[in-house]
């Protein structure tokens, strides 16, 4: 072989070696999602393309020639969207029991937001003792509760809550390991109980200052703002000045106010005015939890509610709302009884209900129309009040029956039946109230300033979760939006629904780098079949 040929062979091998060292000709990602229909979260027209992910961040969005991934997902024919935000989640304890978040993660929810009035901190010793008492009552013993929650018993074999502040609770969940991202408002009810207990009175100046300090601490630990739930005792006892004072702290910390209004029925319009006033005076953005007009006599008020909010928004107030996609809500039998009988907490409430004179008064007020408190029993009726959650195993035979049916079975009137169930169960008893109009649900879905929320835990179709029933929204709220209201009824386009599940609530919460398919954003993703996504959970069989 001549020297010239040998030199050419050497040069050719060197080129091959250099090409081999360069690796693939296109970019390589940890994960590459190929050929999906990309909905960016901003509401723009979707397009077919790829999403490349490195670590926990989006590295590329769009066509990607010659790209490869260590893991590749073929999303042909599927929608690829940012992960969904659940603006009102009660997964605070269900995630302790089962961190997989099956009920929500299977619908595309990647962020659970807590804090409707009650939050998991700040706690004092009495509040911790109440929480432990509830856990033990649910599971039968401290040992069983500790095993279910994955919490170690104390040195004396006692069950202890392993956090005090809201931030410590969030860190506890993070260390335990949970599937979704988590965030929380600090509960106005929680800070009130921390300083005042369950009394029906305004805070003293010193108590209010301490409540403000607790809110500030929670904000410094990452709270989204203050959440209230004003139909329930003891939150019902707070006046507007107390709420404004707490929200001044929130405003200074860059958070928002979010509220279950003082009334969603007879005084709905006045309650919207209260929220708007709090927002204006405190200088804080505000959101209405689970927007609704409850009770048939109030359905016509929704147009005026919308007009009030849109007028405030036109006046540069940042007012928004969220909703669930059903005509029934779910809460307890406490929402069927006047707040005065509940002062002092559950034990005081149950003791009063044993007094014949008080029982007679409560029974009368339960069936008497009033604007003084929110009576969901009167709004739904005994046949529209479905019993779904009992702690006492002996009462679980009534699960899935209406209050009217159980009253007939027990041979007592509906008011006495409700009071007896609260006493016998040791809880407020979880129920479903059929309250809303389907026309209003569609009208709300169409509003550009409304996001979506389950108002439920994130459960699983197994284990302890099957011991009680629930509202189907725990398994179907987001799938129902995308299937029923978007695909089947075409109330809004899919790209608009995804905007209001993703970038819109993320922006309202002030969360950066989430809620959109953009380079550098966290890779919280939902991939789903547009043609087949639907809810399977029903009121008769919700655990689906």
Coordinates of C-alpha atoms in Angstrom, one line a residue:
X1 CA 0.0 0.0 0.0
X2 CA 1.4 3.4 -1.0
X3 CA 2.0 6.1 1.6
X4 CA -0.7 8.2 -0.1
X5 CA -3.4 5.5 0.1
X6 CA -2.4 4.7 3.7
X7 CA -2.8 8.4 4.6
X8 CA -6.2 8.6 2.9
X9 CA -7.4 5.5 4.9
X10 CA -6.2 7.0 8.1
X11 CA -8.0 10.3 7.3
X12 CA -11.2 8.4 6.5
X13 CA -11.1 6.4 9.7
X14 CA -10.5 9.6 11.7
X15 CA -13.6 11.2 10.1
X16 CA -15.7 8.1 11.0
X17 CA -14.3 8.3 14.6
X18 CA -15.1 12.0 14.8
X19 CA -18.7 11.3 13.5
X20 CA -19.1 8.5 16.0
X21 CA -18.0 10.7 18.9
X22 CA -20.5 13.4 17.9
X23 CA -23.3 10.8 18.5
X24 CA -26.8 11.3 17.0
X25 CA -27.2 14.0 14.5
X26 CA -30.2 15.6 16.3
X27 CA -30.8 16.6 19.9
X28 CA -31.3 13.9 22.5
X29 CA -33.6 14.2 25.5
X30 CA -34.4 12.3 28.6
X31 CA -38.0 12.0 27.4
X32 CA -39.3 12.7 24.0
X33 CA -43.1 12.8 23.4
X34 CA -43.6 12.4 19.6
X35 CA -46.4 13.5 17.3
X36 CA -48.9 14.7 19.8
X37 CA -51.4 17.4 19.2
X38 CA -49.9 20.2 21.4
X39 CA -52.2 22.5 23.4
X40 CA -49.8 25.0 24.9
X41 CA -52.0 26.2 27.7
X42 CA -52.3 29.8 26.4
X43 CA -55.4 29.0 24.4
X44 CA -53.7 29.1 21.0
X45 CA -54.6 26.8 18.1
X46 CA -53.1 23.4 18.6
X47 CA -50.5 21.9 16.3
X48 CA -48.9 18.5 15.9
X49 CA -45.4 18.3 17.2
X50 CA -43.0 16.9 19.8
X51 CA -42.1 17.8 23.4
X52 CA -38.6 17.2 24.7
X53 CA -37.9 16.9 28.4
X54 CA -34.6 17.0 30.3
X55 CA -34.7 16.4 34.0
X56 CA -37.9 18.0 35.3
X57 CA -38.0 20.8 32.7
X58 CA -39.3 21.1 29.2
X59 CA -36.4 21.5 26.8
X60 CA -38.1 21.9 23.5
X61 CA -41.6 22.2 22.0
X62 CA -42.4 21.9 18.3
X63 CA -41.1 19.9 15.3
X64 CA -37.8 18.2 16.1
X65 CA -35.9 16.6 13.2
X66 CA -33.7 13.7 14.1
X67 CA -34.3 14.1 17.8
X68 CA -34.3 11.1 20.1
X69 CA -35.1 10.3 23.7
X70 CA -33.9 7.9 26.3
X71 CA -37.6 7.3 26.8
X72 CA -39.9 8.0 23.9
X73 CA -43.7 8.3 24.0
X74 CA -45.8 8.0 20.9
X75 CA -48.7 10.5 21.3
X76 CA -50.1 10.2 17.8
X77 CA -53.7 11.1 17.9
X78 CA -53.6 12.3 21.5
X79 CA -53.7 15.7 23.1
X80 CA -50.5 16.9 24.9
X81 CA -51.2 19.6 27.5
X82 CA -49.8 21.2 30.6
X83 CA -50.9 19.3 33.8
X84 CA -54.2 20.5 35.2
X85 CA -54.6 22.7 38.4
X86 CA -57.3 21.6 40.9
X87 CA -58.1 25.0 42.5
X88 CA -60.0 23.5 45.4
X89 CA -58.7 20.1 46.6
X90 CA -59.6 18.3 49.8
X91 CA -56.7 15.8 49.3
X92 CA -55.1 17.1 52.6
X93 CA -55.6 13.8 54.3
X94 CA -56.2 11.4 51.4
X95 CA -52.7 12.1 50.3
X96 CA -51.4 11.1 53.7
X97 CA -53.2 7.8 53.4
X98 CA -52.3 7.3 49.7
X99 CA -49.9 9.6 48.0
X100 CA -50.5 8.3 44.5
X101 CA -53.5 10.6 44.1
X102 CA -55.2 8.2 41.8
X103 CA -58.6 10.0 41.5
X104 CA -57.1 13.2 40.2
X105 CA -53.8 12.1 38.5
X106 CA -55.8 9.8 36.2
X107 CA -57.7 12.9 35.1
X108 CA -54.5 14.9 34.4
X109 CA -54.3 16.9 37.6
X110 CA -50.7 17.7 38.6
X111 CA -51.3 20.4 41.2
X112 CA -53.6 20.2 44.2
X113 CA -54.5 23.5 45.9
X114 CA -55.8 23.3 49.5
X115 CA -57.2 25.7 52.0
X116 CA -61.0 26.3 51.8
X117 CA -61.3 28.0 55.2
X118 CA -59.6 25.2 57.0
X119 CA -55.9 24.5 56.4
X120 CA -53.6 21.9 57.9
X121 CA -51.7 24.6 59.9
X122 CA -51.1 26.6 61.9
X123 CA -52.1 24.3 64.8
X124 CA -52.0 24.7 68.5
X125 CA -52.1 21.8 71.1
X126 CA -55.9 21.7 71.3
X127 CA -56.2 21.6 67.5
X128 CA -53.7 18.8 67.3
X129 CA -55.6 16.9 69.9
X130 CA -58.8 17.3 68.0
X131 CA -57.1 16.0 64.8
X132 CA -55.8 13.0 66.6
X133 CA -59.2 12.3 68.1
X134 CA -60.7 12.3 64.6
X135 CA -58.1 10.0 63.2
X136 CA -58.5 7.5 66.1
X137 CA -62.3 7.6 65.7
X138 CA -61.9 6.9 62.0
X139 CA -59.5 4.0 62.3
X140 CA -60.4 2.6 65.7
X141 CA -57.1 3.0 67.5
X142 CA -54.0 5.1 67.6
X143 CA -52.0 2.1 66.2
X144 CA -54.3 1.7 63.2
X145 CA -54.4 5.4 62.5
X146 CA -50.6 5.6 62.7
X147 CA -50.2 2.7 60.4
X148 CA -52.6 4.1 57.9
X149 CA -51.0 7.5 57.9
X150 CA -47.4 6.2 58.0
X151 CA -46.8 8.2 61.2
X152 CA -44.7 6.8 64.1
X153 CA -46.3 6.7 67.5
X154 CA -44.7 8.8 70.3
X155 CA -42.5 7.4 73.0
X156 CA -45.5 6.7 75.2
X157 CA -47.4 5.0 72.4
X158 CA -49.5 8.1 71.7
X159 CA -50.4 9.4 68.3
X160 CA -49.0 12.8 67.5
X161 CA -49.4 15.2 64.6
X162 CA -45.9 15.6 63.2
X163 CA -46.3 19.2 62.1
X164 CA -47.4 22.6 63.6
X165 CA -47.3 25.2 60.8
X166 CA -48.7 25.1 57.4
X167 CA -45.3 25.0 55.9
X168 CA -44.3 22.1 58.0
X169 CA -47.4 20.2 56.8
X170 CA -46.4 20.8 53.2
X171 CA -42.9 19.6 53.9
X172 CA -44.3 16.5 55.6
X173 CA -46.2 15.6 52.5
X174 CA -43.2 16.3 50.3
X175 CA -40.9 14.1 52.5
X176 CA -43.6 11.4 52.6
X177 CA -43.7 11.3 48.8
X178 CA -46.8 12.2 46.8
X179 CA -47.5 12.1 43.1
X180 CA -48.9 15.7 42.5
X181 CA -47.5 19.1 43.3
X182 CA -49.1 20.7 46.3
X183 CA -50.0 24.2 47.4
X184 CA -52.2 25.7 50.0
X185 CA -54.0 28.8 51.2
X186 CA -54.0 29.4 55.0
X187 CA -57.5 29.0 56.4
X188 CA -59.2 32.1 57.9
X189 CA -61.2 29.6 60.0
X190 CA -57.9 27.9 61.1
X191 CA -56.3 31.0 62.4
X192 CA -59.5 32.0 64.1
X193 CA -59.8 28.7 65.9
X194 CA -56.1 29.0 66.8
X195 CA -56.7 32.2 68.7
X196 CA -60.4 32.3 69.6
X197 CA -61.6 28.7 69.5
X198 CA -65.2 28.1 68.4
X199 CA -66.7 31.2 70.2
X200 CA -69.2 33.5 68.5
X201 CA -67.5 36.8 69.1
X202 CA -65.1 39.2 67.4
X203 CA -61.4 38.9 68.2
X204 CA -59.8 41.3 70.6
X205 CA -57.2 43.7 69.2
X206 CA -54.5 41.4 70.6
X207 CA -56.1 38.3 69.1
X208 CA -56.5 39.9 65.7
X209 CA -52.8 41.0 65.7
X210 CA -51.8 37.4 66.5
X211 CA -54.1 36.1 63.7
X212 CA -52.4 38.5 61.3
X213 CA -49.0 37.3 62.5
X214 CA -50.1 33.7 61.8
X215 CA -51.2 34.7 58.3
X216 CA -47.8 36.4 57.7
X217 CA -45.9 33.4 58.9
X218 CA -47.9 31.1 56.5
X219 CA -47.3 33.5 53.6
X220 CA -43.6 33.5 54.4
X221 CA -43.8 29.6 54.3
X222 CA -45.4 29.7 50.8
X223 CA -49.1 30.0 51.3
X224 CA -51.1 31.3 48.3
X225 CA -53.1 33.7 50.5
X226 CA -56.1 33.4 52.8
X227 CA -59.1 31.1 52.2
X228 CA -62.4 31.4 53.9
X229 CA -65.6 29.3 54.1
X230 CA -68.2 31.6 55.6
X231 CA -71.3 29.5 55.8
X232 CA -69.8 27.2 58.4
X233 CA -69.4 27.8 62.2
X234 CA -67.0 29.2 63.4
X235 CA -66.1 31.0 60.1
X236 CA -69.7 32.3 60.0
X237 CA -68.9 34.4 63.1
X238 CA -66.2 36.5 61.4
X239 CA -67.3 39.9 60.2
X240 CA -66.0 41.8 57.2
X241 CA -63.5 43.9 59.2
X242 CA -61.8 40.8 60.5
X243 CA -61.5 39.4 56.9
X244 CA -60.1 42.7 55.6
X245 CA -57.5 42.8 58.4
X246 CA -56.2 39.4 57.5
X247 CA -56.2 40.2 53.8
X248 CA -54.1 43.4 54.2
X249 CA -51.3 41.0 55.3
X250 CA -52.0 38.9 52.2
X251 CA -51.9 42.0 49.9
X252 CA -48.5 43.0 51.4
X253 CA -47.2 39.5 50.7
X254 CA -48.4 39.3 47.1
X255 CA -51.1 36.7 47.7
X256 CA -54.9 36.4 47.0
X257 CA -58.1 36.0 48.9
X258 CA -60.4 33.0 48.0
X259 CA -63.7 32.4 49.5
X260 CA -66.7 30.1 49.9
X261 CA -69.2 33.0 50.0
X262 CA -71.3 33.8 53.1
X263 CA -74.2 32.7 51.0
X264 CA -74.6 31.0 47.7
X265 CA -78.4 31.1 47.9
X266 CA -80.8 33.7 49.4
X267 CA -78.1 36.3 50.0
X268 CA -75.9 35.4 47.1
X269 CA -75.7 38.9 45.6
X270 CA -74.9 40.5 49.0
X271 CA -72.2 37.9 49.6
X272 CA -70.6 38.7 46.2
X273 CA -70.7 42.4 47.2
X274 CA -68.9 41.4 50.5
X275 CA -66.1 39.6 48.6
X276 CA -65.7 42.6 46.2
X277 CA -65.5 45.0 49.1
X278 CA -62.9 42.9 50.9
X279 CA -60.8 42.8 47.7
X280 CA -61.2 46.5 47.1
X281 CA -60.4 47.7 50.7
X282 CA -57.6 45.2 51.4
X283 CA -56.1 45.7 47.9
X284 CA -56.0 42.0 47.1
X285 CA -57.1 39.8 44.2
X286 CA -60.1 37.6 45.1
X287 CA -61.6 34.4 43.8
X288 CA -65.1 32.9 44.5
X289 CA -64.9 29.2 45.4
X290 CA -67.2 26.9 43.5
X291 CA -69.3 29.5 41.9
X292 CA -73.0 28.6 42.1
X293 CA -76.6 29.8 42.7
X294 CA -78.0 27.3 45.2
X295 CA -81.7 26.5 45.4
X296 CA -84.2 26.8 42.5
X297 CA -85.5 30.2 43.8
X298 CA -82.0 31.6 43.4
X299 CA -81.0 30.2 40.0
X300 CA -82.1 33.4 38.2
X301 CA -79.5 35.4 40.2
X302 CA -76.5 34.0 38.3
X303 CA -76.8 36.6 35.5
X304 CA -76.5 39.4 38.1
X305 CA -73.6 37.7 39.8
X306 CA -71.8 37.6 36.5
X307 CA -72.6 41.2 35.8
X308 CA -71.2 42.2 39.2
X309 CA -67.9 40.3 38.7
X310 CA -67.5 41.6 35.2
X311 CA -68.1 45.2 36.3
X312 CA -65.5 44.8 39.0
X313 CA -63.0 43.3 36.4
X314 CA -63.7 46.2 34.1
X315 CA -62.8 48.5 37.0
X316 CA -59.5 46.8 37.2
X317 CA -60.2 44.6 40.2
X318 CA -58.8 41.1 39.7
X319 CA -61.8 38.9 40.5
X320 CA -62.0 35.3 39.3
X321 CA -64.0 32.2 40.3
X322 CA -63.7 28.4 40.1
X323 CA -66.4 25.7 39.8
X324 CA -67.1 22.0 39.7
X325 CA -69.0 20.5 36.8
X326 CA -72.1 19.1 38.7
X327 CA -75.5 20.3 39.8
X328 CA -75.0 18.9 43.3
X329 CA -72.5 20.0 46.0
X330 CA -71.3 18.0 49.0
X331 CA -70.7 19.0 52.6
X332 CA -72.1 18.1 56.0
X333 CA -75.4 18.2 57.9
X334 CA -74.0 21.2 59.7
X335 CA -75.1 23.1 56.6
X336 CA -78.6 22.0 57.4
X337 CA -78.6 23.5 60.9
X338 CA -78.3 27.1 62.2
X339 CA -74.8 28.3 63.2
X340 CA -75.8 29.2 66.8
X341 CA -76.4 25.6 67.7
X342 CA -72.9 24.7 66.6
X343 CA -71.0 27.3 68.7
X344 CA -68.2 25.6 70.6
X345 CA -67.4 22.8 68.2
X346 CA -68.8 19.4 67.6
X347 CA -69.1 18.2 71.2
X348 CA -71.1 21.3 72.2
X349 CA -73.2 21.0 69.1
X350 CA -74.1 17.3 69.7
X351 CA -74.8 18.0 73.4
X352 CA -77.3 20.8 72.5
X353 CA -79.0 18.5 70.1
X354 CA -79.8 16.1 73.0
X355 CA -81.8 18.9 74.7
X356 CA -85.5 18.6 73.8
X357 CA -86.1 22.3 73.9
X358 CA -83.2 23.1 71.6
X359 CA -84.1 20.2 69.3
X360 CA -87.5 21.7 68.8
X361 CA -86.1 25.1 68.0
X362 CA -83.5 23.6 65.5
X363 CA -86.2 21.5 63.8
X364 CA -88.3 24.7 63.3
X365 CA -85.4 26.7 61.9
X366 CA -84.4 23.9 59.6
X367 CA -87.8 24.1 57.7
X368 CA -88.2 27.9 58.0
X369 CA -87.0 30.1 55.1
X370 CA -84.4 32.6 56.2
X371 CA -81.7 35.0 55.0
X372 CA -79.9 34.8 58.3
X373 CA -77.9 31.7 57.6
X374 CA -77.3 29.3 54.7
X375 CA -79.8 26.4 54.9
X376 CA -78.8 23.8 52.3
X377 CA -81.4 21.4 53.6
X378 CA -84.2 23.8 52.7
X379 CA -82.5 24.5 49.3
X380 CA -82.2 20.8 48.4
X381 CA -85.1 19.2 50.3
X382 CA -85.0 16.0 52.1
X383 CA -85.3 14.0 48.9
X384 CA -82.4 16.0 47.5
X385 CA -80.1 15.3 50.4
X386 CA -78.1 12.1 49.8
X387 CA -76.2 10.5 52.7
X388 CA -72.7 9.5 51.7
X389 CA -70.2 9.6 54.6
X390 CA -70.5 7.9 58.0
X391 CA -67.8 7.3 60.6
X392 CA -70.0 4.9 62.6
X393 CA -70.0 1.5 60.9
X394 CA -73.5 0.8 62.2
X395 CA -74.9 3.8 60.2
X396 CA -73.2 2.9 56.9
X397 CA -76.3 0.9 55.9
X398 CA -77.8 4.3 55.1
X399 CA -75.1 5.2 52.6
X400 CA -76.6 6.1 49.2
X401 CA -80.1 6.8 50.7
X402 CA -81.7 10.2 50.9
X403 CA -82.5 11.8 54.2
X404 CA -86.2 11.4 53.3
X405 CA -85.8 7.6 52.9
X406 CA -83.9 7.2 56.1
X407 CA -86.4 9.3 58.0
X408 CA -89.2 7.0 56.7
X409 CA -87.1 3.9 57.6
X410 CA -86.5 5.2 61.1
X411 CA -90.0 6.5 61.7
X412 CA -88.9 10.0 62.6
X413 CA -89.3 13.3 60.8
X414 CA -86.5 14.5 58.6
X415 CA -85.2 17.2 61.0
X416 CA -85.1 14.8 64.0
X417 CA -83.4 12.2 61.7
X418 CA -80.7 14.7 60.7
X419 CA -80.0 15.6 64.4
X420 CA -80.0 12.0 65.5
X421 CA -77.5 11.0 62.7
X422 CA -75.1 13.8 63.8
X423 CA -75.2 12.6 67.4
X424 CA -74.9 8.9 66.6
X425 CA -72.1 9.3 64.0
X426 CA -69.9 11.5 66.1
X427 CA -69.4 13.7 63.0
X428 CA -71.2 16.3 60.9
X429 CA -72.1 13.4 58.5
X430 CA -71.1 13.9 54.8
X431 CA -74.0 14.4 52.4
X432 CA -74.6 15.5 48.8
X433 CA -77.1 18.4 48.3
X434 CA -78.8 18.7 44.8
X435 CA -78.9 22.5 44.5
X436 CA -78.0 23.8 41.1
X437 CA -79.3 24.3 37.6
X438 CA -77.7 22.6 34.6
X439 CA -78.2 25.7 32.5
X440 CA -76.2 27.7 35.1
X441 CA -73.4 25.1 35.0
X442 CA -73.1 25.5 31.2
X443 CA -73.2 29.3 31.6
X444 CA -70.4 29.2 34.1
X445 CA -68.3 26.9 32.0
X446 CA -68.4 29.5 29.3
X447 CA -67.0 32.3 31.4
X448 CA -63.4 33.1 30.6
X449 CA -62.6 34.0 34.2
X450 CA -63.6 30.7 35.7
X451 CA -61.2 27.8 36.4
X452 CA -62.1 24.4 37.8
X453 CA -61.9 22.5 41.1
X454 CA -63.1 19.2 42.4
X455 CA -63.8 20.3 46.0
X456 CA -63.0 16.7 46.9
X457 CA -60.2 14.5 48.0
X458 CA -58.1 12.5 45.6
X459 CA -59.2 8.9 46.4
X460 CA -58.5 5.4 45.1
X461 CA -61.0 2.7 44.2
X462 CA -59.5 0.4 47.0
X463 CA -58.8 0.1 50.7
X464 CA -60.1 2.5 53.3
X465 CA -61.6 4.8 50.7
X466 CA -64.3 2.2 49.9
X467 CA -65.6 2.3 53.5
X468 CA -67.6 5.4 52.7
X469 CA -69.2 6.9 49.6
X470 CA -68.4 10.2 48.1
X471 CA -69.4 12.7 45.4
X472 CA -68.5 11.6 41.9
X473 CA -66.5 14.9 41.4
X474 CA -63.7 13.1 43.4
X475 CA -63.2 11.0 40.3
X476 CA -64.8 12.8 37.4
X477 CA -64.7 16.6 37.7
X478 CA -62.1 17.3 35.1
X479 CA -62.9 14.4 32.7
X480 CA -66.5 15.5 32.8
X481 CA -65.5 19.0 31.7
X482 CA -63.4 17.7 28.7
X483 CA -65.9 15.0 27.7
X484 CA -69.4 16.3 28.4
X485 CA -69.1 20.1 28.2
X486 CA -66.2 20.5 25.7
X487 CA -66.4 17.5 23.2
X488 CA -70.1 16.5 23.4
X489 CA -71.9 19.8 24.1
X490 CA -69.2 22.2 22.7
X491 CA -69.8 24.8 25.3
X492 CA -66.2 26.0 24.8
X493 CA -63.3 25.0 22.5
X494 CA -60.8 22.5 23.9
X495 CA -57.9 24.9 23.8
X496 CA -59.9 27.4 25.9
X497 CA -60.8 24.6 28.4
X498 CA -57.1 23.7 28.7
X499 CA -56.1 27.4 29.2
X500 CA -58.5 27.5 32.1
X501 CA -57.2 24.3 33.6
X502 CA -53.6 25.4 33.3
X503 CA -52.0 28.8 32.6
X504 CA -55.0 30.8 33.9
X505 CA -55.1 29.3 37.5
X506 CA -51.3 29.2 37.6
X507 CA -51.2 32.9 36.9
X508 CA -53.9 33.7 39.4
X509 CA -51.9 31.9 42.0
X510 CA -48.7 33.6 41.1
X511 CA -46.9 30.4 40.3
X512 CA -44.1 30.7 37.8
X513 CA -42.8 28.2 35.3
X514 CA -45.9 26.0 35.4
X515 CA -49.2 25.9 33.5
X516 CA -47.8 26.1 29.9
X517 CA -45.8 24.1 27.4
X518 CA -42.9 26.4 27.1
X519 CA -39.1 25.8 27.1
X520 CA -37.7 26.1 30.6
X521 CA -41.1 25.4 32.3
X522 CA -41.6 22.4 34.6
X523 CA -42.6 19.3 32.7
X524 CA -46.0 18.8 34.3
X525 CA -47.9 17.2 31.5
X526 CA -51.3 15.6 30.7
X527 CA -51.7 13.4 27.7
X528 CA -55.2 12.2 26.8
X529 CA -57.6 10.9 24.2
X530 CA -59.8 13.7 23.1
X531 CA -62.4 11.4 21.5
X532 CA -62.8 9.1 24.5
X533 CA -62.1 11.0 27.7
X534 CA -65.2 10.9 29.9
X535 CA -66.3 10.6 33.6
X536 CA -67.5 7.2 34.8
X537 CA -68.3 8.1 38.4
X538 CA -72.0 8.5 39.3
X539 CA -73.9 9.5 42.4
X540 CA -75.0 5.8 42.8
X541 CA -71.5 4.5 42.2
X542 CA -68.9 7.2 42.7
X543 CA -65.8 5.1 43.2
X544 CA -65.0 4.7 39.5

